[in-house]
Tab-separated table of C-alpha atoms in Angstrom:
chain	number	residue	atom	x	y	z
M	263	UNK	CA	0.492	-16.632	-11.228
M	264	UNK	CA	0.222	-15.195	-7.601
M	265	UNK	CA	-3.265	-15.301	-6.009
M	266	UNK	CA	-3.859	-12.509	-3.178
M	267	UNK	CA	-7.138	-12.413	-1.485
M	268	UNK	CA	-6.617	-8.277	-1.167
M	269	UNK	CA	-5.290	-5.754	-2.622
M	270	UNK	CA	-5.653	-1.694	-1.728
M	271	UNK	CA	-4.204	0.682	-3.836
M	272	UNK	CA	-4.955	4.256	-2.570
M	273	UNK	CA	-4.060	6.706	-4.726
M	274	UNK	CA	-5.784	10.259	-6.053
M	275	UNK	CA	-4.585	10.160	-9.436
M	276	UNK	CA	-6.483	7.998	-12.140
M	277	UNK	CA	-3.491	7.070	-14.307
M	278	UNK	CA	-1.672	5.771	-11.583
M	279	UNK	CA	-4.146	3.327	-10.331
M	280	UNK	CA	-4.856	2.470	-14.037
M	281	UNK	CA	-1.722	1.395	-14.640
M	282	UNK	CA	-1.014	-0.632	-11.429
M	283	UNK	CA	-4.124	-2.308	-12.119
M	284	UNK	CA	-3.132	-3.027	-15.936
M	285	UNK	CA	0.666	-3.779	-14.543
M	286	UNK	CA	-1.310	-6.669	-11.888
M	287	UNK	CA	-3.424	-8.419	-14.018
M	288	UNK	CA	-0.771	-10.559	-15.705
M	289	UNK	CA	1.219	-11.400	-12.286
M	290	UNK	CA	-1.402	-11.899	-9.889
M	291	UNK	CA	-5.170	-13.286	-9.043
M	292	UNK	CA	-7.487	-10.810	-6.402
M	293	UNK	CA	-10.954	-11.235	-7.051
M	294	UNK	CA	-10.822	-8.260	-3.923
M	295	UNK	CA	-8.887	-4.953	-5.402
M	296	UNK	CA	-10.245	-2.194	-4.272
M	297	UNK	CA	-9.230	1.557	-5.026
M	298	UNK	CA	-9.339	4.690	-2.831
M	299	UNK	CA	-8.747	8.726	-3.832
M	300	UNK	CA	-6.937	9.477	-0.179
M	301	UNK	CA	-5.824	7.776	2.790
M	302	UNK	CA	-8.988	8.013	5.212
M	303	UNK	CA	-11.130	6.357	2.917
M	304	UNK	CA	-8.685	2.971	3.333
M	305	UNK	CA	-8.182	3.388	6.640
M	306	UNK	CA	-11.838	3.477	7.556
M	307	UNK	CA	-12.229	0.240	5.074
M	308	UNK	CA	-9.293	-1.013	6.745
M	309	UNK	CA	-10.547	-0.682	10.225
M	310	UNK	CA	-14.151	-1.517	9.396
M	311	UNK	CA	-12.833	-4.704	7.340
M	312	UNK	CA	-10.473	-5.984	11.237
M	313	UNK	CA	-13.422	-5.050	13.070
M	314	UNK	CA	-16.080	-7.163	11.030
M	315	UNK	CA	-13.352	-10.111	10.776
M	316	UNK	CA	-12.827	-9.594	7.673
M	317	UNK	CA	-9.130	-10.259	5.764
M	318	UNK	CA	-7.112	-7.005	6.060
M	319	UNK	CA	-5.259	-5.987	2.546
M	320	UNK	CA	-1.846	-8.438	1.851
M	321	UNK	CA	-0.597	-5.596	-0.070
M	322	UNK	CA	-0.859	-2.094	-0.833
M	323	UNK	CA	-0.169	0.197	-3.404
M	324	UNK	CA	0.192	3.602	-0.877
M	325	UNK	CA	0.584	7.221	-2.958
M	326	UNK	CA	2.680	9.838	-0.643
M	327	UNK	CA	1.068	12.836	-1.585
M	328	UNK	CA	-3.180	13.047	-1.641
M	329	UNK	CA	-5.785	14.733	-0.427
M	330	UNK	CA	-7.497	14.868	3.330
M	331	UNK	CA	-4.965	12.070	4.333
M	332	UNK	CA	-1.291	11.391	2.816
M	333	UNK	CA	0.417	8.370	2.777
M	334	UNK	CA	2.667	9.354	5.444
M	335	UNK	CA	-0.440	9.769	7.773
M	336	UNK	CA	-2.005	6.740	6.996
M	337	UNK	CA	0.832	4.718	7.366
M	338	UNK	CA	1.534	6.235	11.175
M	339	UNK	CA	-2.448	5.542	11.745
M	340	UNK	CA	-1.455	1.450	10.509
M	341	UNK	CA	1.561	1.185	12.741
M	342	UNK	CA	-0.765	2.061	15.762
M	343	UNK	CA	-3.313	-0.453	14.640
M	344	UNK	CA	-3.200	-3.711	16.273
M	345	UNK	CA	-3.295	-5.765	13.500
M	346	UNK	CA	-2.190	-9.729	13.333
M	347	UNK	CA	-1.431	-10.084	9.622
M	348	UNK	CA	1.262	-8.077	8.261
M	349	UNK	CA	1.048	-6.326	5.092
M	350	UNK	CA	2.897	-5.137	1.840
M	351	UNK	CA	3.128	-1.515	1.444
M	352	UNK	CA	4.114	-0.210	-1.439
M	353	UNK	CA	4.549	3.411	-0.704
M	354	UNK	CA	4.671	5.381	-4.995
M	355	UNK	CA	5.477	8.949	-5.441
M	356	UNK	CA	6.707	11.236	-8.077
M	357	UNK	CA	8.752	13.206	-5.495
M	358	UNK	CA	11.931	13.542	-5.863
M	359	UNK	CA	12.880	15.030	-2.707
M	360	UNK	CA	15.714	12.745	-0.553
M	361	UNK	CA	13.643	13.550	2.381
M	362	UNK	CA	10.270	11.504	1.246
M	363	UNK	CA	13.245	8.706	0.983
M	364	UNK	CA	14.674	9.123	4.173
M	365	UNK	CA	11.100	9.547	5.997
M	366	UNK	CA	10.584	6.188	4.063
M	367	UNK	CA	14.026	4.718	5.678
M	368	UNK	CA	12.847	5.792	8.995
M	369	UNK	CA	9.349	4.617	9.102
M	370	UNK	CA	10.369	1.148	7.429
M	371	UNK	CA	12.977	0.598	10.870
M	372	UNK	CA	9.861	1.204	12.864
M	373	UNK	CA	7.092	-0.579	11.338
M	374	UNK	CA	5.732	-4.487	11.696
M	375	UNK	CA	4.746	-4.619	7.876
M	376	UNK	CA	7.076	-4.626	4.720
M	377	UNK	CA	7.625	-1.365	3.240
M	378	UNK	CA	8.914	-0.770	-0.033
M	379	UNK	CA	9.665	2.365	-1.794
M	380	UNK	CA	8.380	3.058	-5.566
M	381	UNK	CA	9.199	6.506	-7.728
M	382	UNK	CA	6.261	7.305	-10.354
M	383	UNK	CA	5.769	6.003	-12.761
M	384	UNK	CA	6.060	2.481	-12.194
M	385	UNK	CA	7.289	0.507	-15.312
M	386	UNK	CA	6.898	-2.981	-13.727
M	387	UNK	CA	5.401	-5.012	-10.493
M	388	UNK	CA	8.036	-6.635	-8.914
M	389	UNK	CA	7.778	-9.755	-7.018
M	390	UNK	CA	8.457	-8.351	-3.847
M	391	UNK	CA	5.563	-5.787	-4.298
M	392	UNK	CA	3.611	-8.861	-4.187
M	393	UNK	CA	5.460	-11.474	-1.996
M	394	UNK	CA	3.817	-12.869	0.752
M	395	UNK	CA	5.178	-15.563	1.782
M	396	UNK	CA	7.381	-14.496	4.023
M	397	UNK	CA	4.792	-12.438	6.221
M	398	UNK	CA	3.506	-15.428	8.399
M	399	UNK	CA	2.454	-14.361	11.711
């Protein structure tokens, strides 16, 4: 079994996070997963957490489509963050437009952390939703 020291998943709708918590507890240990409805609340937690010194999230579990702040916003807010660890992000939707995909495409060529792309619902965690080990510094 994996052990993570963090895990966000940010997502408005209740099944969802649910079931990604259900789908993690057989593949990985996180004494430290914490869930948010939209994408200011974890980016305020993320920011507060790098400005305490605390461990920013190894992965996250990032919805496209929310309230006050989408996924797309909060992942341009990340990429402008000065951060030393890099991250997991595990961008979910239930879109289905070829856009959200290519936006996806686009943003992954530009950013420092590991983006992966999920369509709703998600029937498994995969190990590179959770793999680490290759995001050394």
């Amino acid at each position: 079994m994996k052990k993570i020291s963090s895990i966000f998943i940010v997502d408005d709708d209740p099944i969802t996070v649910f079931g990604i918590r259900k789908m993690l507890k057989p593949v990985v240990l996180c004494d430290d997963v914490q869930i948010f409805q939209n994408g200011k609340e974890a980016l305020d937690a993320l920011i507060r957490r790098k400005n305490e010194g605390d461990g920013i999230p190894e992965v996250i579990f990032l919805d496209i489509n929310m309230p006050i702040m989408d996924g797309w916003d909060f992942l341009e807010e990340i990429m402008t963050l000065e951060l030393k660890q890099k991250m997991i992000i595990n961008m979910i939707t239930s879109s289905i437009d070829p856009l959200d995909y290519q936006k996806w495409n686009e943003a992954k060529a530009k950013c420092l952390h590991i983006l992966n792309f999920k369509n709703k619902p998600i029937f498994k965690i995969e190990p590179s939703d959770l793999d680490c080990i290759h995001l050394a510094s």
